[in-house]
């Protein structure tokens, strides 16, 4: 595998870019693997990468029914932050942010992690109380998060309107400076390239039709559109389709899948320096390296796998964008798209063993999965390799829905992920 | 003592009479506000619907019509707002008391909503146009005939809409939101020009 | 924006007149205290999350305010049918036949 | 007049000059010109710079598919728009336009240095570098990349325009008013169906506008068009809309369209919206959007002056502009020959027609020879020259797939055609499937997912005759499907220009293909080489190719680039197109302003504001407001010079010492009535209700089925079968919805009706030792003595002559009453009490004081002291749970292992050791402030205030095992200091409730 750097780039430029070679192999599936990961998104490819790199397990296949990185990894608004309230969440997401900070070097692939700061606006007294609670908890957890006055918020993000006469005046904001955005495709491609180089087989256009179990119950492999493949362990990392796959192993899940839409504007010169989220007003916005305003909308209210959403959802989002940034009214929406997010009752992920031996599941990220990609992959690989959770994901079990030990960020703060 | 004090309309500050919006040509619509003297909701049990209809007839003299057809008799208006549930309006101030007498707990429930709704009336050539600019219903006469009522909403504001004529609608608006509703309908009417009476 | 038929009003209206209300035919147990933690969890949290025809509930929130049931294909988002609360599950085979 | 304007041609008003500016320079056009046609008429092809290499670019097309000629347009202060298509923007006097993405000027752009580094900036180059040293990404590399990227600049001030929206229901919506669309509208219109015909252009006609030479139904194309449009205008069941783009095709035949209303006008009508967003629900949809011409892919195919042949024909026939006097035509399709003939007939000296095919119909070559045009079949183009405008091209004979010796031909324009692609974007929005058809060399509609019909070029039918016939049939089919009957007229067509062609990848060349700058996505500067590089690097899915190269992701949404990209990717992969598949088309069809989407919902209309009947009084009396749910509530009533704290301290003092008056109208109110009302209440709430006597009240606690506190409120029993339930302000809608859910779907057998009466009642709370003294004289029909009307009573009586529901309850710990009167009397009652209250120095207070007073008494606010993870026991409210009850909503969840487990967070009071310190709400609590991070947090402060009454701070908090820590010292670590607190009970004031009993 060619190393990526300025010098090889320059050399290849002179040679007409003939020498790069493939970024990942496209092998046919073997008869069996030590571990099969279902789903070649960022979390799945990352899991394979860490299995190989940190646990020496390289006889791994990642099965993808479409094209790698084609699910929510390639459809989200790439917001990265870790200023979550509960210890479990803060631990998991901050583990992830720390990995993000060195991911480009680690993968020798520029994932363009840009720590532009993530600002979360408060529009009423309840928002302020909630933001303060987060800031204090984050401080004692060693996670950066600071309070800004409306003027400080405006200084940090000039397009923001802090007009007192606004329907929901900005009363302040919580800022995590280490937060930011990254190039979503690059994350999947970077993990795929390194995993493939270490021997992981990434098999695209290979849909899992059923999951095989031995009479004694444990998982033994999968049936796919490319035939049967044996496996000692299977990890399901298929955001949106988790319920469908787990059903194949006879496990019913506490999940519902909803459409989530996003949009970008036409590209313009740099105008928006950070990421801003507002829960009261429902708008998430940043500007990509290319110059597009990247805007996240809310989920549709109904369960759906259609990857399309309703027009009125986007409308409501753009209402909010203009409310907060009146100068963007004449900007134009270039492209909209939809993803499928699977949501748990407490809005926190499930990263755990399952009742079925040798079957593991990583799901329920709702709208917040991208930021967790390296962290989630890292501890999920640990969980599969050791057949026991890492202490960072110990709380994100399936059990919690029986015992009642929920990790309810949403209920705790009405903060969308 | 009550008589000494006027009821205060939620729109008293907003709905000033006059000509607004595009003033070239004839005004497209006329807007006005109406405060019901009595607006009462009656609700029947599944097994007492006919009894309730009888009771309503005995009190108002009007008979409830099927579906979303509105029964009007003199100043009485009867509108369905769902299975087993109707709105009764008239210009007396004791309608609730009279209905309550006629409709015991065995027949159903009676709840006064006189102050919970404020009626915004819109009329004129462009009233379909104005309403359709913010309400997702089909306002064409064949889909929404004169003498019928439908429930809908604009931007989180619940509405009961009664088509009183070819070019006339009464909108029963949730009182706390009627100021916001007025703000919108005035803005939407500005394009075609409007009068307030 | 979906088009939804309210079986009570017998009108077909745009989605914003309605509110989605989750999976249908999950009846609250008669005596919850008798249930095991597992059974209670299943009632509270476990959902079919069907890809394809899905039995679900909607409420005509901006109309007659009634809750009703529907069968909708979650891949195409097309409604196969809607029916009143309390009515039995319609036979899927027949519905799909009707679609053809 | 310029040498490029042809007075004899075009539909513009030649006698109506219109001047506007481009980059500060005045340009004269004619009424009906677009910015692009006017610039071309003045011989200006250079209109912009490309995204990555900053290469000089001119208009390549004449419509909304234009990728190059993007400009900034300004009408007046605040009315600036970036990235407007010069090929669409109509000119009007005073219009200011500017080029984009160039510095210092369009002609001399230093950004063009990137072009020299062409080989370096290959597809995905940024993934491979800028990684070292790490700190440089944020500080150096990314800022550089960002400055270079982006096209125009964002507007910087608030938009002075407003936007409208409109719902419409119709039988048949027809998208695209070309020949097929018009024929469809005529057929459908005659059926009496409600028909809507929309077109994105300023005038209807589509390809007919560019084909004046064709004869339809015995008259010239344009006369036929005028007559037919008149016929349509005459049908009152048919609506025609121009400048209206169908942007998205959604579920169940809902189509979103954006109509531009003012961007073409010289002066703005008063109050006119700039754009209107239509949401049209159609029984049937007919898509007649025609086809888009494909560029040819060869070295330097992007110079200003290189243009699609069909567009050149449009500029001539619609705008009376020759895009060049000495053009060369290069094509793989017959259509470009006709363009050449039209230009030649209009006076252009066409230097040559270069056709990639080895033979063409003799009729074409004869026509060319007749016009003295040199014909070069089986030739290719291998390069162009000219810095800011094309000067010459290299033409090579083809030997099989090889290019022979080059000949240089001078020219001032190059018209190319790589064939046509049916425009099926909207059809694809519906998830309708496409199939590749090899003889048309195009993707055509296959399986439909909605009730729609496609006609004309959209189905690969070239020529006006076929479009008319097909459109008519579609009109009939749609009308029939919508339940109408009609027939389609036949419109015989003469001198029609059908035609055929072949579809190619990069053109054969005599140079190293690896170095060729053969552009596919002109705006994003994606070349054939980039596509092949992506494939060679393992990007085998067309989606990967798209994302890696950014091909098709420019603002033309891939209209120019998708098919060429696909062909070349397929070739590189060695697969047929069908196996490579298409990337998905996503709404909107063309970029659409945010403003159009927001419509009326901006400024004060952004969201509904609910106001109480007493809101006006509060405003007149200087209240500061806070938003709570959709309501705005009086927060506090500052006197001159007072801040929040001073005002609240005064309001608290006044209430505790004498009398406070508070507008509680926003509290949710639900009337629960019916024979089974009490049973229903028993099932919903944790409390028992059977024994609650008529005219008595009880505090009710409502859980979610998960066992956590959801809402609370005082509930009065008005009669055996009627309860007056109050909820929190924010919870009202949620609670009613939940109650209806249980009632309708779980317990339909119960005879109960629920009605929200929040809006019916204005609620005024009086609290303080003088509350009764003020109220008593106003009350008729209720003995107000403590014996006759004790704490927690409700009475239906009259107050100040108004029918009232009078509650004796207290959320402050003082003697308290809440008077409910019909809403319209609220203000009058308030004024009455206000006047009479002066003798007691009555003080109006807001939500903040209400919060302080209740906190002093340890009353919780659901959503502040509880947060959706708190059970009744956690909140110390087991007393509110009926001990003998066998079931209520949420009861079962309370016995789940981790809910019943010890060590849960419990609500307690906190007193700071230093009584002056007021804790932060949300501050975290620890046992050992010296421990390292991450610290073990025991809980957090939920409510914290300065208590004027107690002369110290008080706080409520949830703390692990809190009730077992009474008297313990805990710490609240704050930046720079650790605050020591004592754990106490939650009631700080009048624990024996003496003041209630006055």
mmCIF file of N, CA and C in Angstrom, chain D residues 841-905:
data_model
loop_
_atom_site.group_PDB
_atom_site.id
_atom_site.type_symbol
_atom_site.label_atom_id
_atom_site.label_comp_id
_atom_site.label_asym_id
_atom_site.label_seq_id
_atom_site.Cartn_x
_atom_site.Cartn_y
_atom_site.Cartn_z
ATOM 1 N N UNK D 841 -51.353 47.090 48.884
ATOM 2 C CA UNK D 841 -50.110 47.163 48.098
ATOM 3 C C UNK D 841 -49.925 45.898 47.260
ATOM 4 N N UNK D 842 -51.008 45.480 46.610
ATOM 5 C CA UNK D 842 -50.934 44.254 45.802
ATOM 6 C C UNK D 842 -49.784 44.378 44.814
ATOM 7 N N UNK D 843 -49.054 43.279 44.637
ATOM 8 C CA UNK D 843 -47.861 43.296 43.779
ATOM 9 C C UNK D 843 -47.983 42.223 42.688
ATOM 10 N N UNK D 844 -47.953 42.628 41.424
ATOM 11 C CA UNK D 844 -47.960 41.626 40.361
ATOM 12 C C UNK D 844 -46.602 40.933 40.324
ATOM 13 N N UNK D 845 -46.601 39.626 40.239
ATOM 14 C CA UNK D 845 -45.317 38.936 40.124
ATOM 15 C C UNK D 845 -45.324 37.959 38.955
ATOM 16 N N UNK D 846 -44.132 37.580 38.540
ATOM 17 C CA UNK D 846 -43.993 36.729 37.359
ATOM 18 C C UNK D 846 -43.497 35.346 37.704
ATOM 19 N N UNK D 847 -43.129 34.617 36.695
ATOM 20 C CA UNK D 847 -42.771 33.198 36.872
ATOM 21 C C UNK D 847 -41.539 33.035 37.764
ATOM 22 N N UNK D 848 -40.610 33.997 37.702
ATOM 23 C CA UNK D 848 -39.392 33.818 38.489
ATOM 24 C C UNK D 848 -39.705 33.846 39.988
ATOM 25 N N UNK D 849 -40.497 34.834 40.419
ATOM 26 C CA UNK D 849 -40.893 34.910 41.831
ATOM 27 C C UNK D 849 -41.694 33.670 42.224
ATOM 28 N N UNK D 850 -42.594 33.245 41.325
ATOM 29 C CA UNK D 850 -43.360 32.031 41.596
ATOM 30 C C UNK D 850 -42.406 30.873 41.874
ATOM 31 N N UNK D 851 -41.326 30.769 41.084
ATOM 32 C CA UNK D 851 -40.358 29.680 41.276
ATOM 33 C C UNK D 851 -39.648 29.787 42.616
ATOM 34 N N UNK D 852 -39.296 30.996 43.002
ATOM 35 C CA UNK D 852 -38.580 31.179 44.278
ATOM 36 C C UNK D 852 -39.489 30.788 45.441
ATOM 37 N N UNK D 853 -40.717 31.319 45.420
ATOM 38 C CA UNK D 853 -41.643 31.080 46.532
ATOM 39 C C UNK D 853 -41.929 29.597 46.695
ATOM 40 N N UNK D 854 -42.107 28.905 45.580
ATOM 41 C CA UNK D 854 -42.426 27.468 45.707
ATOM 42 C C UNK D 854 -41.181 26.702 46.172
ATOM 43 N N UNK D 855 -39.991 27.165 45.746
ATOM 44 C CA UNK D 855 -38.767 26.468 46.160
ATOM 45 C C UNK D 855 -38.568 26.591 47.669
ATOM 46 N N UNK D 856 -38.899 27.767 48.221
ATOM 47 C CA UNK D 856 -38.788 27.948 49.677
ATOM 48 C C UNK D 856 -39.666 26.933 50.406
ATOM 49 N N UNK D 857 -40.732 26.480 49.723
ATOM 50 C CA UNK D 857 -41.629 25.491 50.329
ATOM 51 C C UNK D 857 -41.303 24.062 49.877
ATOM 52 N N UNK D 858 -40.312 23.931 49.013
ATOM 53 C CA UNK D 858 -39.925 22.599 48.564
ATOM 54 C C UNK D 858 -40.885 21.967 47.568
ATOM 55 N N UNK D 859 -41.736 22.779 46.937
ATOM 56 C CA UNK D 859 -42.598 22.252 45.865
ATOM 57 C C UNK D 859 -41.765 22.087 44.599
ATOM 58 N N UNK D 860 -41.915 20.953 43.903
ATOM 59 C CA UNK D 860 -41.096 20.731 42.707
ATOM 60 C C UNK D 860 -41.708 21.383 41.474
ATOM 61 N N UNK D 861 -40.860 21.678 40.534
ATOM 62 C CA UNK D 861 -41.300 22.025 39.182
ATOM 63 C C UNK D 861 -40.925 20.837 38.300
ATOM 64 N N UNK D 862 -41.936 20.183 37.730
ATOM 65 C CA UNK D 862 -41.658 19.063 36.845
ATOM 66 C C UNK D 862 -40.880 19.592 35.638
ATOM 67 N N UNK D 863 -39.767 18.940 35.311
ATOM 68 C CA UNK D 863 -38.958 19.402 34.190
ATOM 69 C C UNK D 863 -37.763 20.218 34.659
ATOM 70 N N UNK D 864 -37.821 20.686 35.945
ATOM 71 C CA UNK D 864 -36.650 21.379 36.497
ATOM 72 C C UNK D 864 -36.060 20.562 37.645
ATOM 73 N N UNK D 865 -36.905 20.246 38.625
ATOM 74 C CA UNK D 865 -36.423 19.405 39.725
ATOM 75 C C UNK D 865 -36.539 17.921 39.382
ATOM 76 N N UNK D 866 -37.359 17.621 38.389
ATOM 77 C CA UNK D 866 -37.384 16.266 37.841
ATOM 78 C C UNK D 866 -36.990 16.393 36.375
ATOM 79 N N UNK D 867 -36.456 15.324 35.818
ATOM 80 C CA UNK D 867 -35.955 15.452 34.453
ATOM 81 C C UNK D 867 -36.257 14.240 33.584
ATOM 82 N N UNK D 868 -37.305 13.512 33.897
ATOM 83 C CA UNK D 868 -37.630 12.383 33.035
ATOM 84 C C UNK D 868 -36.908 11.118 33.449
ATOM 85 N N UNK D 869 -36.153 11.206 34.567
ATOM 86 C CA UNK D 869 -35.521 9.988 35.094
ATOM 87 C C UNK D 869 -35.818 9.877 36.591
ATOM 88 N N UNK D 870 -36.847 10.589 37.038
ATOM 89 C CA UNK D 870 -37.132 10.682 38.472
ATOM 90 C C UNK D 870 -38.468 10.016 38.800
ATOM 91 N N UNK D 871 -38.442 9.091 39.773
ATOM 92 C CA UNK D 871 -39.668 8.410 40.193
ATOM 93 C C UNK D 871 -40.292 9.180 41.359
ATOM 94 N N UNK D 872 -41.550 8.861 41.708
ATOM 95 C CA UNK D 872 -42.163 9.544 42.861
ATOM 96 C C UNK D 872 -41.297 9.403 44.110
ATOM 97 N N UNK D 873 -40.744 8.204 44.347
ATOM 98 C CA UNK D 873 -39.919 8.031 45.539
ATOM 99 C C UNK D 873 -38.646 8.870 45.445
ATOM 100 N N UNK D 874 -38.028 8.911 44.268
ATOM 101 C CA UNK D 874 -36.836 9.752 44.095
ATOM 102 C C UNK D 874 -37.149 11.182 44.513
ATOM 103 N N UNK D 875 -38.352 11.632 44.163
ATOM 104 C CA UNK D 875 -38.724 13.022 44.441
ATOM 105 C C UNK D 875 -39.265 13.171 45.860
ATOM 106 N N UNK D 876 -39.236 12.087 46.634
ATOM 107 C CA UNK D 876 -39.759 12.146 48.002
ATOM 108 C C UNK D 876 -41.267 12.300 48.023
ATOM 109 N N UNK D 877 -41.925 11.745 47.030
ATOM 110 C CA UNK D 877 -43.374 11.928 46.933
ATOM 111 C C UNK D 877 -44.138 10.620 46.994
ATOM 112 N N UNK D 878 -43.591 9.646 47.686
ATOM 113 C CA UNK D 878 -44.326 8.380 47.827
ATOM 114 C C UNK D 878 -45.699 8.626 48.416
ATOM 115 N N UNK D 879 -45.807 9.702 49.208
ATOM 116 C CA UNK D 879 -47.121 10.042 49.818
ATOM 117 C C UNK D 879 -48.200 10.252 48.761
ATOM 118 N N UNK D 880 -47.769 10.565 47.538
ATOM 119 C CA UNK D 880 -48.764 10.842 46.495
ATOM 120 C C UNK D 880 -49.174 9.572 45.756
ATOM 121 N N UNK D 881 -48.577 8.441 46.144
ATOM 122 C CA UNK D 881 -48.884 7.184 45.458
ATOM 123 C C UNK D 881 -49.861 6.372 46.304
ATOM 124 N N UNK D 882 -51.015 6.064 45.723
ATOM 125 C CA UNK D 882 -52.042 5.314 46.448
ATOM 126 C C UNK D 882 -51.518 3.953 46.877
ATOM 127 N N UNK D 883 -51.443 3.756 48.179
ATOM 128 C CA UNK D 883 -50.838 2.512 48.687
ATOM 129 C C UNK D 883 -51.666 1.287 48.318
ATOM 130 N N UNK D 884 -52.988 1.446 48.304
ATOM 131 C CA UNK D 884 -53.838 0.269 48.090
ATOM 132 C C UNK D 884 -54.087 0.018 46.609
ATOM 133 N N UNK D 885 -53.591 0.911 45.758
ATOM 134 C CA UNK D 885 -53.917 0.756 44.332
ATOM 135 C C UNK D 885 -53.194 -0.453 43.741
ATOM 136 N N UNK D 886 -53.890 -1.177 42.857
ATOM 137 C CA UNK D 886 -53.291 -2.374 42.248
ATOM 138 C C UNK D 886 -52.689 -2.036 40.883
ATOM 139 N N UNK D 887 -53.078 -0.889 40.341
ATOM 140 C CA UNK D 887 -52.512 -0.514 39.047
ATOM 141 C C UNK D 887 -52.784 0.963 38.779
ATOM 142 N N UNK D 888 -51.833 1.593 38.128
ATOM 143 C CA UNK D 888 -52.018 2.914 37.518
ATOM 144 C C UNK D 888 -50.895 3.052 36.510
ATOM 145 N N UNK D 889 -51.001 3.995 35.630
ATOM 146 C CA UNK D 889 -50.002 4.143 34.577
ATOM 147 C C UNK D 889 -48.620 4.320 35.203
ATOM 148 N N UNK D 890 -47.708 3.414 34.876
ATOM 149 C CA UNK D 890 -46.331 3.521 35.357
ATOM 150 C C UNK D 890 -46.041 2.707 36.598
ATOM 151 N N UNK D 891 -47.079 2.168 37.225
ATOM 152 C CA UNK D 891 -46.862 1.484 38.507
ATOM 153 C C UNK D 891 -45.909 0.295 38.360
ATOM 154 N N UNK D 892 -46.120 -0.502 37.321
ATOM 155 C CA UNK D 892 -45.305 -1.712 37.193
ATOM 156 C C UNK D 892 -43.821 -1.380 37.058
ATOM 157 N N UNK D 893 -43.542 -0.260 36.404
ATOM 158 C CA UNK D 893 -42.127 0.072 36.177
ATOM 159 C C UNK D 893 -41.392 0.379 37.477
ATOM 160 N N UNK D 894 -42.158 0.780 38.500
ATOM 161 C CA UNK D 894 -41.505 1.169 39.759
ATOM 162 C C UNK D 894 -40.856 -0.020 40.454
ATOM 163 N N UNK D 895 -41.227 -1.250 40.056
ATOM 164 C CA UNK D 895 -40.612 -2.414 40.713
ATOM 165 C C UNK D 895 -39.536 -3.046 39.841
ATOM 166 N N UNK D 896 -39.129 -2.354 38.782
ATOM 167 C CA UNK D 896 -38.006 -2.900 37.995
ATOM 168 C C UNK D 896 -36.744 -2.840 38.846
ATOM 169 N N UNK D 897 -35.828 -3.837 38.649
ATOM 170 C CA UNK D 897 -34.668 -3.961 39.546
ATOM 171 C C UNK D 897 -33.943 -2.649 39.824
ATOM 172 N N UNK D 898 -33.563 -1.926 38.784
ATOM 173 C CA UNK D 898 -32.743 -0.737 39.024
ATOM 174 C C UNK D 898 -33.562 0.452 39.499
ATOM 175 N N UNK D 899 -34.896 0.350 39.387
ATOM 176 C CA UNK D 899 -35.737 1.449 39.896
ATOM 177 C C UNK D 899 -35.950 1.251 41.405
ATOM 178 N N UNK D 900 -36.040 -0.029 41.780
ATOM 179 C CA UNK D 900 -36.253 -0.326 43.206
ATOM 180 C C UNK D 900 -34.932 -0.330 43.972
ATOM 181 N N UNK D 901 -33.813 -0.368 43.252
ATOM 182 C CA UNK D 901 -32.503 -0.517 43.893
ATOM 183 C C UNK D 901 -32.185 0.676 44.787
ATOM 184 N N UNK D 902 -31.376 0.429 45.865
ATOM 185 C CA UNK D 902 -30.946 1.535 46.727
ATOM 186 C C UNK D 902 -29.919 2.413 46.002
ATOM 187 N N UNK D 903 -29.662 3.591 46.586
ATOM 188 C CA UNK D 903 -28.613 4.446 46.040
ATOM 189 C C UNK D 903 -29.075 5.300 44.876
ATOM 190 N N UNK D 904 -30.393 5.365 44.629
ATOM 191 C CA UNK D 904 -30.866 6.252 43.562
ATOM 192 C C UNK D 904 -30.756 7.705 44.001
ATOM 193 N N UNK D 905 -30.782 8.570 43.016
ATOM 194 C CA UNK D 905 -30.717 9.995 43.345
ATOM 195 C C UNK D 905 -32.053 10.438 43.922
#
